Coordinates of C-alpha atoms and ligand atoms in Angstrom, one line a residue:
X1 CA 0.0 0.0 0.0
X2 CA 1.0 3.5 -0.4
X3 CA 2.0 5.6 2.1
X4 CA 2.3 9.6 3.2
X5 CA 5.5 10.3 4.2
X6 CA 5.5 12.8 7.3
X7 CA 7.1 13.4 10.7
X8 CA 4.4 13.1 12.8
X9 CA 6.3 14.9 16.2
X10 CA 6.7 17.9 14.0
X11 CA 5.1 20.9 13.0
X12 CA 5.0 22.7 9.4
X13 CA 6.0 25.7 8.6
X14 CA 7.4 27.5 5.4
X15 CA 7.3 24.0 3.9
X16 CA 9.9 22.6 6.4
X17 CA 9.3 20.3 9.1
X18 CA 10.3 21.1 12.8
X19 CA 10.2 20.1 15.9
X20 CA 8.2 22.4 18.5
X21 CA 10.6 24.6 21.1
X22 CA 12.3 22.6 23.6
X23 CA 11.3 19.1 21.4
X24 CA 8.1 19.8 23.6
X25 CA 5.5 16.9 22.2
X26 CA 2.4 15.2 23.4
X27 CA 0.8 11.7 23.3
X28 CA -1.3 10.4 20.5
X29 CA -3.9 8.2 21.3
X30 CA -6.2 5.4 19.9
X31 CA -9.2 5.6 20.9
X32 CA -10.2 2.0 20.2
X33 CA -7.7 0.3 22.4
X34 CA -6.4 3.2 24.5
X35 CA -3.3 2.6 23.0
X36 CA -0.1 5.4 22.6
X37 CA -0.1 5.6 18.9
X38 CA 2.9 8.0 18.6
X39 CA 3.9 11.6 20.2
X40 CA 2.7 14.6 18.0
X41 CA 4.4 17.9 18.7
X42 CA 2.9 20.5 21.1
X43 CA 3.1 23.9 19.0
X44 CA 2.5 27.1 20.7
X45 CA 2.7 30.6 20.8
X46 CA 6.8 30.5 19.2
X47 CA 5.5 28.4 16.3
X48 CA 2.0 30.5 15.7
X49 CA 4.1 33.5 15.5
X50 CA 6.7 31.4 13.2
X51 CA 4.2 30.1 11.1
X52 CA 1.9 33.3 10.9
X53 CA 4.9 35.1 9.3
X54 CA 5.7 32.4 7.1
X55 CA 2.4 33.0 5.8
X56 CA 2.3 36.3 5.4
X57 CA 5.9 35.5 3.7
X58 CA 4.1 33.8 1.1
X59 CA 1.6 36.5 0.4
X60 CA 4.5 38.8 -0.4
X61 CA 5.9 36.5 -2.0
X62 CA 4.8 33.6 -5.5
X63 CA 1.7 32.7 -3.5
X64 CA 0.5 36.6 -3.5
X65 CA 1.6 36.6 -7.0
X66 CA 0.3 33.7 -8.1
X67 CA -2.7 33.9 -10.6
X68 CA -6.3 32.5 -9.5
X69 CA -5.9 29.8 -12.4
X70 CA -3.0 28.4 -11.3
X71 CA -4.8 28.3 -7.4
X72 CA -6.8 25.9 -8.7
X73 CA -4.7 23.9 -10.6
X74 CA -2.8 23.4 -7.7
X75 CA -5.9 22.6 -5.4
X76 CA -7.0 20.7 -8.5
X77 CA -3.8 18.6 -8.1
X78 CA -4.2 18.1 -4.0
X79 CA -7.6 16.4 -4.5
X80 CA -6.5 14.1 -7.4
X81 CA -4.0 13.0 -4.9
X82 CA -6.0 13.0 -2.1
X83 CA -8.5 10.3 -3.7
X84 CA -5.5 8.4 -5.0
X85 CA -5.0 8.0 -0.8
X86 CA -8.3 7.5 0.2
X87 CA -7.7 4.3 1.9
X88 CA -4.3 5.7 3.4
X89 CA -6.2 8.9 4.7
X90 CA -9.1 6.7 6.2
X91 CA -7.1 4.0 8.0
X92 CA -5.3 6.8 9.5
X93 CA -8.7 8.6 10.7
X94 CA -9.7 5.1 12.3
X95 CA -6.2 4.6 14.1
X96 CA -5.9 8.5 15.4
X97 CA -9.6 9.4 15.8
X98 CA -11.6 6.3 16.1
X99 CA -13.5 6.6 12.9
X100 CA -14.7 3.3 11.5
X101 CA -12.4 2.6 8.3
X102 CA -15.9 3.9 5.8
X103 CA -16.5 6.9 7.3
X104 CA -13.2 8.2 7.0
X105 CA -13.2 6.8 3.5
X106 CA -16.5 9.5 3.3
X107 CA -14.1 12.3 4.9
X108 CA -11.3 11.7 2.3
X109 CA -13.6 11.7 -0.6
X110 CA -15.1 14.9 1.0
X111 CA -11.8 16.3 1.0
X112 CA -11.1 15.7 -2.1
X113 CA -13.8 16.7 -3.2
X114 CA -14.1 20.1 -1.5
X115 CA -10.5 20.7 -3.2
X116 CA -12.3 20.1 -6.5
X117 CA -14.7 22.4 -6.2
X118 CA -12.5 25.2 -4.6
X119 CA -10.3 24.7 -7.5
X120 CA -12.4 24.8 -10.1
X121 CA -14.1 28.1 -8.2
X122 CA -10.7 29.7 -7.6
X123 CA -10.6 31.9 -10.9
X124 CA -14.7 32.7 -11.0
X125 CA -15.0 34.9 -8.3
X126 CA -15.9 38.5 -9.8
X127 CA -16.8 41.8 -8.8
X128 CA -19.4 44.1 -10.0
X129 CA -19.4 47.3 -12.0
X130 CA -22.4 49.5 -9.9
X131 CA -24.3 51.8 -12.4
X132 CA -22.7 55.5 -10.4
X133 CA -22.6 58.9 -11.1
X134 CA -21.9 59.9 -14.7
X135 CA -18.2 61.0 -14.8
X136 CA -17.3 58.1 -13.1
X137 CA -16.7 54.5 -13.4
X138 CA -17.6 51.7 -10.1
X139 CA -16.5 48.3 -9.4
X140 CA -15.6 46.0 -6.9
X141 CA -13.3 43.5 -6.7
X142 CA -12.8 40.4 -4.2
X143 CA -9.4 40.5 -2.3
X144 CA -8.2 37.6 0.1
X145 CA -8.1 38.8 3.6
X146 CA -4.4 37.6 4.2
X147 CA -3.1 35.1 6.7
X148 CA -6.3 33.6 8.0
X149 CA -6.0 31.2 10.9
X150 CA -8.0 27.7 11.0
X151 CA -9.0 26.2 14.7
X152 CA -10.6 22.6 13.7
X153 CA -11.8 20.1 16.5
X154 CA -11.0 16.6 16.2
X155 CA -14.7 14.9 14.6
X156 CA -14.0 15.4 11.4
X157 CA -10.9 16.8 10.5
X158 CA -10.9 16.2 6.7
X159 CA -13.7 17.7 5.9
X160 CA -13.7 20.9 7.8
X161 CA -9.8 21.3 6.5
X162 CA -11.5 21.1 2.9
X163 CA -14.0 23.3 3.7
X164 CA -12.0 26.1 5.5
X165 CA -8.8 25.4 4.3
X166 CA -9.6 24.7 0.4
X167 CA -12.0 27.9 0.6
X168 CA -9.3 30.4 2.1
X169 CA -6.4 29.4 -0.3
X170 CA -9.0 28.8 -3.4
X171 CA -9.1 32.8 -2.8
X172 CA -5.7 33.1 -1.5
X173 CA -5.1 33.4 1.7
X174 CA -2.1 32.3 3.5
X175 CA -3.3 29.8 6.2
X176 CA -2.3 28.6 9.3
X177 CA -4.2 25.1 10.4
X178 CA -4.4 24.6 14.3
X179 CA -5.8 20.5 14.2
X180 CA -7.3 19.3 17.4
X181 CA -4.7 18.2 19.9
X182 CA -6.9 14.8 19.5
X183 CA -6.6 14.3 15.9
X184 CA -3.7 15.5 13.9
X185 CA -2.6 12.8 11.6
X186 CA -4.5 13.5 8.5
X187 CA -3.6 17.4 9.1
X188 CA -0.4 16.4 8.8
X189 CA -0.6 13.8 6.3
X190 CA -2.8 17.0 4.2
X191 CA 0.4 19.2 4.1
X192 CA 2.5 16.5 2.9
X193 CA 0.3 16.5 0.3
X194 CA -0.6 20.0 -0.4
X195 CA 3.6 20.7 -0.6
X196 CA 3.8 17.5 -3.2
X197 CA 1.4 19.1 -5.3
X198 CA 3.7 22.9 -5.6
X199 CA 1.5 24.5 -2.9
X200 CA 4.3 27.2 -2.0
X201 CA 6.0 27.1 0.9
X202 CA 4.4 29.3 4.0
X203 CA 0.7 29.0 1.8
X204 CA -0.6 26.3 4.2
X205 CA 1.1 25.8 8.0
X206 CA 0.3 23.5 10.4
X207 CA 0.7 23.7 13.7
X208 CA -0.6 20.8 16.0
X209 CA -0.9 21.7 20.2
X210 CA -2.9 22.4 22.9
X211 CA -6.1 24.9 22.3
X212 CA -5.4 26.7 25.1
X213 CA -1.3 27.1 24.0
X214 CA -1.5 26.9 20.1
X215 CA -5.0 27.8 19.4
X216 CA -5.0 30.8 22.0
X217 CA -2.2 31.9 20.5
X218 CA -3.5 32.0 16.8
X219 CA -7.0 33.6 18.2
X220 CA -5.1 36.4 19.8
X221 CA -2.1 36.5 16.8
X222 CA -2.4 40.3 15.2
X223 CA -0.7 39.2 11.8
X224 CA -4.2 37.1 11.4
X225 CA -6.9 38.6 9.5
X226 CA -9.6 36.5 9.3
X227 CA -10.4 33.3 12.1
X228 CA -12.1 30.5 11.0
X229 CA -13.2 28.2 14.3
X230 CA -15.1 24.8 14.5
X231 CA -15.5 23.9 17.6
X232 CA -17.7 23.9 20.9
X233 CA -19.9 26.9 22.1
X234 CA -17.6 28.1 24.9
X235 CA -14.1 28.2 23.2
X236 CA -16.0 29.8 20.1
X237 CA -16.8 33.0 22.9
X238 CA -13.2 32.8 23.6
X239 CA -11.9 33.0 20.1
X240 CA -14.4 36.0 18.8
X241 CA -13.6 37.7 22.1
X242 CA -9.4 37.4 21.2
X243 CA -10.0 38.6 17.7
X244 CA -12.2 41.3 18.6
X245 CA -9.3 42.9 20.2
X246 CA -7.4 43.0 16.5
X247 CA -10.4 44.0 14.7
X248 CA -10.4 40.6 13.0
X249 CA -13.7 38.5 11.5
X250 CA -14.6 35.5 12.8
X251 CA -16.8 32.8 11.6
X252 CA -17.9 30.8 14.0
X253 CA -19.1 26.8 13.6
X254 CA -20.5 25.6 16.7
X255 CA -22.5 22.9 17.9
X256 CA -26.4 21.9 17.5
X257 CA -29.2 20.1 18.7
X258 CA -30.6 19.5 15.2
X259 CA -34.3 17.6 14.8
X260 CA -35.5 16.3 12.4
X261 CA -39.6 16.5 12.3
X262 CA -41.5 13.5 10.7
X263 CA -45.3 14.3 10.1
X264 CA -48.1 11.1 10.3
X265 CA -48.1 11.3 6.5
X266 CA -44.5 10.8 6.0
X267 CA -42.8 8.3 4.1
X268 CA -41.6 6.2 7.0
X269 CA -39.4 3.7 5.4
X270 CA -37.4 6.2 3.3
X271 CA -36.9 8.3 6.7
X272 CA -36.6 5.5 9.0
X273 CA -32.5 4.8 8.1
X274 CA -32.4 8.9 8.3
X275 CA -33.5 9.2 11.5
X276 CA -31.3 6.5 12.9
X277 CA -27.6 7.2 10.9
X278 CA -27.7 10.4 11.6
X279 CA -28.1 10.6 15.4
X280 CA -25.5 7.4 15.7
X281 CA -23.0 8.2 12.3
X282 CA -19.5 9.0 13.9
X283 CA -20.6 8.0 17.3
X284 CA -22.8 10.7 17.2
X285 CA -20.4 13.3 17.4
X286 CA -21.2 15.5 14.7
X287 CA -22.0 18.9 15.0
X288 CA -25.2 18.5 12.6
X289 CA -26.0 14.9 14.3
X290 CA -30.1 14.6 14.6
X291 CA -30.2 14.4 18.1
X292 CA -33.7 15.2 18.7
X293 CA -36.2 13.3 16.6
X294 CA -39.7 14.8 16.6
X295 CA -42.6 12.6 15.9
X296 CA -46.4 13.5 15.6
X297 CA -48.6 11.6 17.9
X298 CA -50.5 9.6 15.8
X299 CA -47.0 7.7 14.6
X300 CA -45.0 8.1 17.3
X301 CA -44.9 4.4 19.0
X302 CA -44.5 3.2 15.7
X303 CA -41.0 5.4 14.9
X304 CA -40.3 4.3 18.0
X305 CA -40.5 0.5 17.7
X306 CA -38.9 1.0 14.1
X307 CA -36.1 2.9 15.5
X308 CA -35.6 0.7 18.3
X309 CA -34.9 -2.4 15.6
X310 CA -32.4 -0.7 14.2
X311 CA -31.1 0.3 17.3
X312 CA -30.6 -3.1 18.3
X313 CA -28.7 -4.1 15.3
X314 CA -26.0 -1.7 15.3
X315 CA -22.7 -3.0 15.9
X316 CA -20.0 -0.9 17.3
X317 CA -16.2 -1.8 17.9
X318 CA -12.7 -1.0 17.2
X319 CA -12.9 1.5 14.3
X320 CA -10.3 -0.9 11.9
X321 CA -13.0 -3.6 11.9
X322 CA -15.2 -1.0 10.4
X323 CA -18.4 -1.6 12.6
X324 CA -21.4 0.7 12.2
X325 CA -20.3 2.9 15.6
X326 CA -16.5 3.4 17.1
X327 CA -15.5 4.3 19.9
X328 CA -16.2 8.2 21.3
X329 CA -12.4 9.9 20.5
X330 CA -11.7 10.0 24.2
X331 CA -12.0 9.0 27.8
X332 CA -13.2 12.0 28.4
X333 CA -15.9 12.4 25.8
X334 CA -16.8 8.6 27.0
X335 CA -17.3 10.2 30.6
X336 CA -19.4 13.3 29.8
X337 CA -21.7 11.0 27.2
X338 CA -22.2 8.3 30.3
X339 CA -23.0 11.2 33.0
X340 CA -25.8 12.3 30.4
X341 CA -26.9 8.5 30.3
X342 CA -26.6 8.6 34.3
X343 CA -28.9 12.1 34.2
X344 CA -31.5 10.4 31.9
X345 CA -31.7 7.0 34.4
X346 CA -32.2 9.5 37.5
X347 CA -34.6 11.2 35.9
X348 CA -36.7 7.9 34.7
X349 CA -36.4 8.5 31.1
X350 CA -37.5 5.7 29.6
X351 CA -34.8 3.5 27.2
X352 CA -35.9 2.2 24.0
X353 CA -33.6 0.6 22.5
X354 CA -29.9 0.2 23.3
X355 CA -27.1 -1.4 21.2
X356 CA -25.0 -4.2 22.5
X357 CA -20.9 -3.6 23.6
X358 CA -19.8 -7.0 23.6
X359 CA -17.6 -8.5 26.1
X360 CA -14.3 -8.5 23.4
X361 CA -14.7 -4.9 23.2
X362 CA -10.7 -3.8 24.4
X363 CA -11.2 -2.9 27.7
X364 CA -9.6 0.4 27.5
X365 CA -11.5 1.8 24.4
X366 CA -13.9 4.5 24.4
X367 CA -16.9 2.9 24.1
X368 CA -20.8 3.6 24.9
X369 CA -23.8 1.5 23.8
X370 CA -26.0 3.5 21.2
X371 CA -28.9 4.1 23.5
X372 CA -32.2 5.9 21.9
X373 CA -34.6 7.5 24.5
X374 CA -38.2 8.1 23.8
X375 CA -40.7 9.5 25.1
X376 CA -38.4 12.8 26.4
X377 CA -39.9 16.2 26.8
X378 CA -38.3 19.2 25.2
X379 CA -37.6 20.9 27.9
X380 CA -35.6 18.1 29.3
X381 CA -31.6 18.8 29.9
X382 CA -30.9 16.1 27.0
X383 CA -33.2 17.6 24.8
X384 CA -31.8 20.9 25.3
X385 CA -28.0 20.1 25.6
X386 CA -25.8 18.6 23.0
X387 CA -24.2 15.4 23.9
X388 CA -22.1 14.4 21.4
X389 CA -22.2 11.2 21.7
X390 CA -24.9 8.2 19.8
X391 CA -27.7 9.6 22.0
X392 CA -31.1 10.7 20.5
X393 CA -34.1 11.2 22.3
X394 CA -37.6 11.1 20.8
X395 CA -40.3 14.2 21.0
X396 CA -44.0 14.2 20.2
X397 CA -45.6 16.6 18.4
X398 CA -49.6 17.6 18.2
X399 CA -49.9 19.5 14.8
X400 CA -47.7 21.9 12.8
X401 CA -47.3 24.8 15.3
X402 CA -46.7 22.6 18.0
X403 CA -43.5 20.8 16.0
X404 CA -42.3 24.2 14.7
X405 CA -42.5 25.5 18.6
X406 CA -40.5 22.6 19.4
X407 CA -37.8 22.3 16.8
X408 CA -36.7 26.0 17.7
X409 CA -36.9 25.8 21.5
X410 CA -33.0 25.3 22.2
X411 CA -30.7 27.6 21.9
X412 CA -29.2 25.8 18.9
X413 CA -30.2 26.2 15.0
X414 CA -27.4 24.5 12.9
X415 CA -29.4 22.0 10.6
X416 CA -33.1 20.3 10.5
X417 CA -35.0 17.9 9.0
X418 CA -38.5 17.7 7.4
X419 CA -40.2 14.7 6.7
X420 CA -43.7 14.6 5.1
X421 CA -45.5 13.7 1.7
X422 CA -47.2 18.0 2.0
X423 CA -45.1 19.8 -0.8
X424 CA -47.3 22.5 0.8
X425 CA -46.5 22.0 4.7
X426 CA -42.9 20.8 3.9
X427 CA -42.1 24.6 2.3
X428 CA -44.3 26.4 5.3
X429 CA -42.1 24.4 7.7
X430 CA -38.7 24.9 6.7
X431 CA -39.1 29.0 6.0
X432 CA -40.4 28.7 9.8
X433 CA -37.5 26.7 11.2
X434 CA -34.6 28.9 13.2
X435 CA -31.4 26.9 11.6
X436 CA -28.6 27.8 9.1
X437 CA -30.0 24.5 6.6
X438 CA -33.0 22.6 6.0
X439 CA -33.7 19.2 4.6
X440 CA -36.9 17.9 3.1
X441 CA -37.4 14.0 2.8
X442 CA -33.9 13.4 3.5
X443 CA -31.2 14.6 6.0
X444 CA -27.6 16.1 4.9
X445 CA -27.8 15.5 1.4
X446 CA -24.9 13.5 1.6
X447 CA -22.4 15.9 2.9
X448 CA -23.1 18.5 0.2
X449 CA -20.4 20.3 -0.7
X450 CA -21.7 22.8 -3.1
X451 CA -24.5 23.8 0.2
X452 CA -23.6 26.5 2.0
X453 CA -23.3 25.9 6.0
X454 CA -23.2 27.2 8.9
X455 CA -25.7 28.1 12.2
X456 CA -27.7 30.8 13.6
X457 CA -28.2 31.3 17.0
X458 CA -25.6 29.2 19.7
X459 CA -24.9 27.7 16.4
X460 CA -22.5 30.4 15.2
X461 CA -22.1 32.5 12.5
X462 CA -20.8 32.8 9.1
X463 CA -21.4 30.2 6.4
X464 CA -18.5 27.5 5.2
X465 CA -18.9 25.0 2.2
X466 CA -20.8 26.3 -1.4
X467 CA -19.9 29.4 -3.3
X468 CA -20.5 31.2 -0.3
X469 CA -17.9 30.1 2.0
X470 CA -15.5 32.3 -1.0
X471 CA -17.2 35.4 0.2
X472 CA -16.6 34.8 3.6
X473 CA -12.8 33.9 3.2
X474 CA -12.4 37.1 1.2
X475 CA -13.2 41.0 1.6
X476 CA -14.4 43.9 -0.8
X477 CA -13.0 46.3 -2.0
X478 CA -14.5 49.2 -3.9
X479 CA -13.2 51.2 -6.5
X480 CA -14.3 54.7 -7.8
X481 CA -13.2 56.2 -10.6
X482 CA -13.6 60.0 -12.0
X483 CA -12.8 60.5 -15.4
X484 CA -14.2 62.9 -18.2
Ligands
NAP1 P1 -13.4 22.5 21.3 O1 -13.0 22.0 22.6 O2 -14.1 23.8 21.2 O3 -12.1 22.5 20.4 C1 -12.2 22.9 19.0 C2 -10.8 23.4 18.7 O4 -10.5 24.5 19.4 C3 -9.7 22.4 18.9 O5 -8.7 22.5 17.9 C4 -9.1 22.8 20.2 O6 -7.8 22.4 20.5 C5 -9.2 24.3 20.1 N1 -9.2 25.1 21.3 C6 -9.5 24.6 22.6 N2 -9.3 25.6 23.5 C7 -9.0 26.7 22.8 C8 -8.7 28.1 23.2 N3 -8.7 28.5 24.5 N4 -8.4 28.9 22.2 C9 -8.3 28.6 20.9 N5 -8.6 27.3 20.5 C10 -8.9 26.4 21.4 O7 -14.4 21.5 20.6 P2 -14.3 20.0 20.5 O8 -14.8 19.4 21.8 O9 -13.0 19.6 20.0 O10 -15.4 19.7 19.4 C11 -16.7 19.4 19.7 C12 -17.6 20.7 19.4 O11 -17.4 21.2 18.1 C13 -19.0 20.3 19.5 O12 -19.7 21.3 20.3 C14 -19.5 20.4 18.1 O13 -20.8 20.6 17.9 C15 -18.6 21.4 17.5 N6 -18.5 21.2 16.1 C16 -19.2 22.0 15.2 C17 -19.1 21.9 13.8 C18 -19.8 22.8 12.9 O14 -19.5 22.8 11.7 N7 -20.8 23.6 13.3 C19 -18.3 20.8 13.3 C20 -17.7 20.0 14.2 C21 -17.8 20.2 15.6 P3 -7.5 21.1 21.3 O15 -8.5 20.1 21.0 O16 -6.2 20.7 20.9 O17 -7.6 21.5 22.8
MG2 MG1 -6.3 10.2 18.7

């Protein structure tokens, strides 16, 4: 099998790899076996401020000069070779992040596929002329912001390097890439990559550490111009708050309680694996995961019961095997998911189905049983709070005001779902619904790169992925011009 060659203790900067001040590293681990994988380095503020001016080295330098065409030929290149690793990039997810072998298969094509797009986008992005005052000619043209800094959390680290990453050079940025101190292999494994394809040095640095060393550091950097962050509610605060004393945008992806809502006259067997893969997919720690599932009355025991079967025939173990669900990426995340499960016991919540961890599970992996809760009231603490973790609980509805009421009562609104045969109801519904996307009859659209994506409310702000995310990884100028 092919391999990507990188020094995983290092960091990347101005296309060199180095090892972090004082050799300082930190341990990788697997989250299947709770095994030491390798030592990654532990960057901070010396190699932020190394790699930030590496970047803005490259501006003022071929990057800057490059044109948009050859951008994308270059991104072009990154995702032909990042398909041609696929199964390199995936087995690598499963080892460092616990992602059965498919999903991260998913992630790579994601990736590869974001570049695609990027690249093909790089040299379409135009300004206006704007119809002005006679005697002079208006237009505006899109600029990159500059260096632009990339926090990404440890779920899935492919696709939200595509999407942040392959946007912000697409329009040509400089970037430096902060991975989750949890998950840095395929960030790493991504540079190699990017510098095989003629990505100039100092265009893309990466710069694996702590988030409160490396990725404070980069929040609070002023030679950043633009922060992209994916990540939980609380750090997100953190990060605006450090920018805001530069001046500097931030977009913001946070976290959800997304529902989907499936009306009496929906079309239960096309919804039913819907409902179910997308609470459990990734061990349920995605930031769009369907972790509320609201059901009208009339149907309800019956989504129930149907869930419940397929609850029961999930299989979950070591991510290499490939099972349906992995393990959760830590023993933390284990912990916080179990004290939920310990809340919902004390407070009599009634289990409907729970999957099986069998006794030849390694003992020190990071497993929970997929456990699916029903009935639960919205106001409940797990119908409010994400989880992160293969938890959903089930919510009744009355009638159409009643689910609408419902969906937007947390202080989340990343994604929802719509399930129902009324063209009619389903169009009502989703212009009523307080999220950032909505999907009718199905859920995620299969990762949907060309959608634009992003939360409103606790959610965040700002919109990745699509056309859009160019706007948002470049700024406007506009230009006035007096002549005769
Ligand atoms: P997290 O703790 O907020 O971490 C996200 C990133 O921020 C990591 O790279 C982390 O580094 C870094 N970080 C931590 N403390 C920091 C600080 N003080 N300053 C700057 N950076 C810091 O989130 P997580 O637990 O990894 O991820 C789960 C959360 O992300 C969930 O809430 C989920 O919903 C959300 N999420 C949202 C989306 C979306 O697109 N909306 C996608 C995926 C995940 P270290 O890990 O190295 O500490
Ligand atoms: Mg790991």
């Amino acid at each position: 099998m092919q391999s990507i060659d990188f020094d995983t203790r290092a960091v990347f900067i101005a296309g060199h790899w180095q090892s972090a001040s004082f050799g300082r590293t930190l341990p990788l681990i697997n989250p299947s076996d709770g095994s030491e994988l390798t030592q990654i380095a532990r960057g901070g503020p010396a190699e932020i401020d190394a790699a930030v001016v590496a970047a803005q080295a490259a501006l003022d330098g071929p990057w800057g000069a490059m044109s948009a065409a050859e951008r994308g030929r270059i991104l072009a290149r990154m995702g032909a070779r990042v398909t041609e690793m696929a199964d390199v990039l995936a087995r690598m997810e499963a080892l460092d992040v616990g992602k059965p072998v498919k999903q991260g298969l998913a992630d790579a094509h994601a990736l590869a596929r974001y570049l695609e797009f990027y690249g093909g986008a790089a040299d379409k992005v135009m300004g206006e002329t704007i119809p002005f005052t006679p005697g002079y000619t208006a237009l505006t043209l899109r600029e990159p912001h500059g260096v632009t800094g990339h926090i990404v959390p440890w779920n899935y680290p492919m696709q939200i390097i595509g999407r942040s990453v392959g946007a912000a050079l697409a329009m040509g940025n400089a970037c430096v890439l902060k991975p989750a101190e949890e998950a840095c292999l395929t960030a790493l494994a991504f540079a190699r990559i990017a510098h095989d394809c003629g990505l100039p040095a100092g265009a893309l640095n990466v710069v694996p550490g702590l988030g409160e060393e490396a990725g404070a550091a980069l929040s609070r950097h002023h030679g950043v111009r633009h922060l992209s962050f994916t990540g939980s509610v609380a750090v997100g605060q953190h990060v605006q708050a450090a920018a805001a004393r530069n001046t500097v945008p931030v977009t913001l992806e946070l976290g959800g309680k997304s529902p989907q809502l499936v009306f009496a006259d929906a079309d239960l067997d096309a919804a039913l694996p819907f409902l179910v893969n997308a609470g459990v997919q990734n061990a349920g720690q995605t930031c769009s995961a369907a972790s509320r599932i609201l059901v009208q009355a009339d149907i309800f025991d019956d989504v129930v019961a149907r869930m419940a079967e397929r609850y029961k025939k999930l299989v979950v173990g070591p991510a290499i095997h490939d099972p349906d669900v992995g393990p959760l990426i830590s023993a933390r995340q284990r912990e916080l998911v179990q004290g939920y499960l310990a809340a919902a016991r004390d407070s009599g919540l009634r289990v409907a189905a729970q999957a099986e961890l069998h006794d030849d599970l390694p003992k020190n992996g990071c497993y929970v049983a997929p456990t699916l809760l029903a009935p639960v009231r919205n106001d409940h603490r797990l119908a409010q709070e994400e989880i992160f973790g293969p938890v959903q609980v089930v919510i009744p509805f009355d009638d159409e005001a009643d689910a609408i009421a419902q969906a937007n009562g947390t202080a989340f609104g990343l994604v929802a779902g719509v399930w129902t045969r009324d063209g009619s109801r389903a169009l009502r519904v989703a212009r009523r619904l307080q999220c950032g996307q909505v999907f009718v009859n199905n859920y995620g659209a299969g990762g949907g790169v060309e959608l634009p994506f992003g939360g409103v409310k606790s959610s965040g702000h700002g919109r990745e992925k699509g056309f859009e995310a160019l706007y948002g990884f470049s700024t406007l100028k506009t230009i006035a011009i007096k002549h005769d």
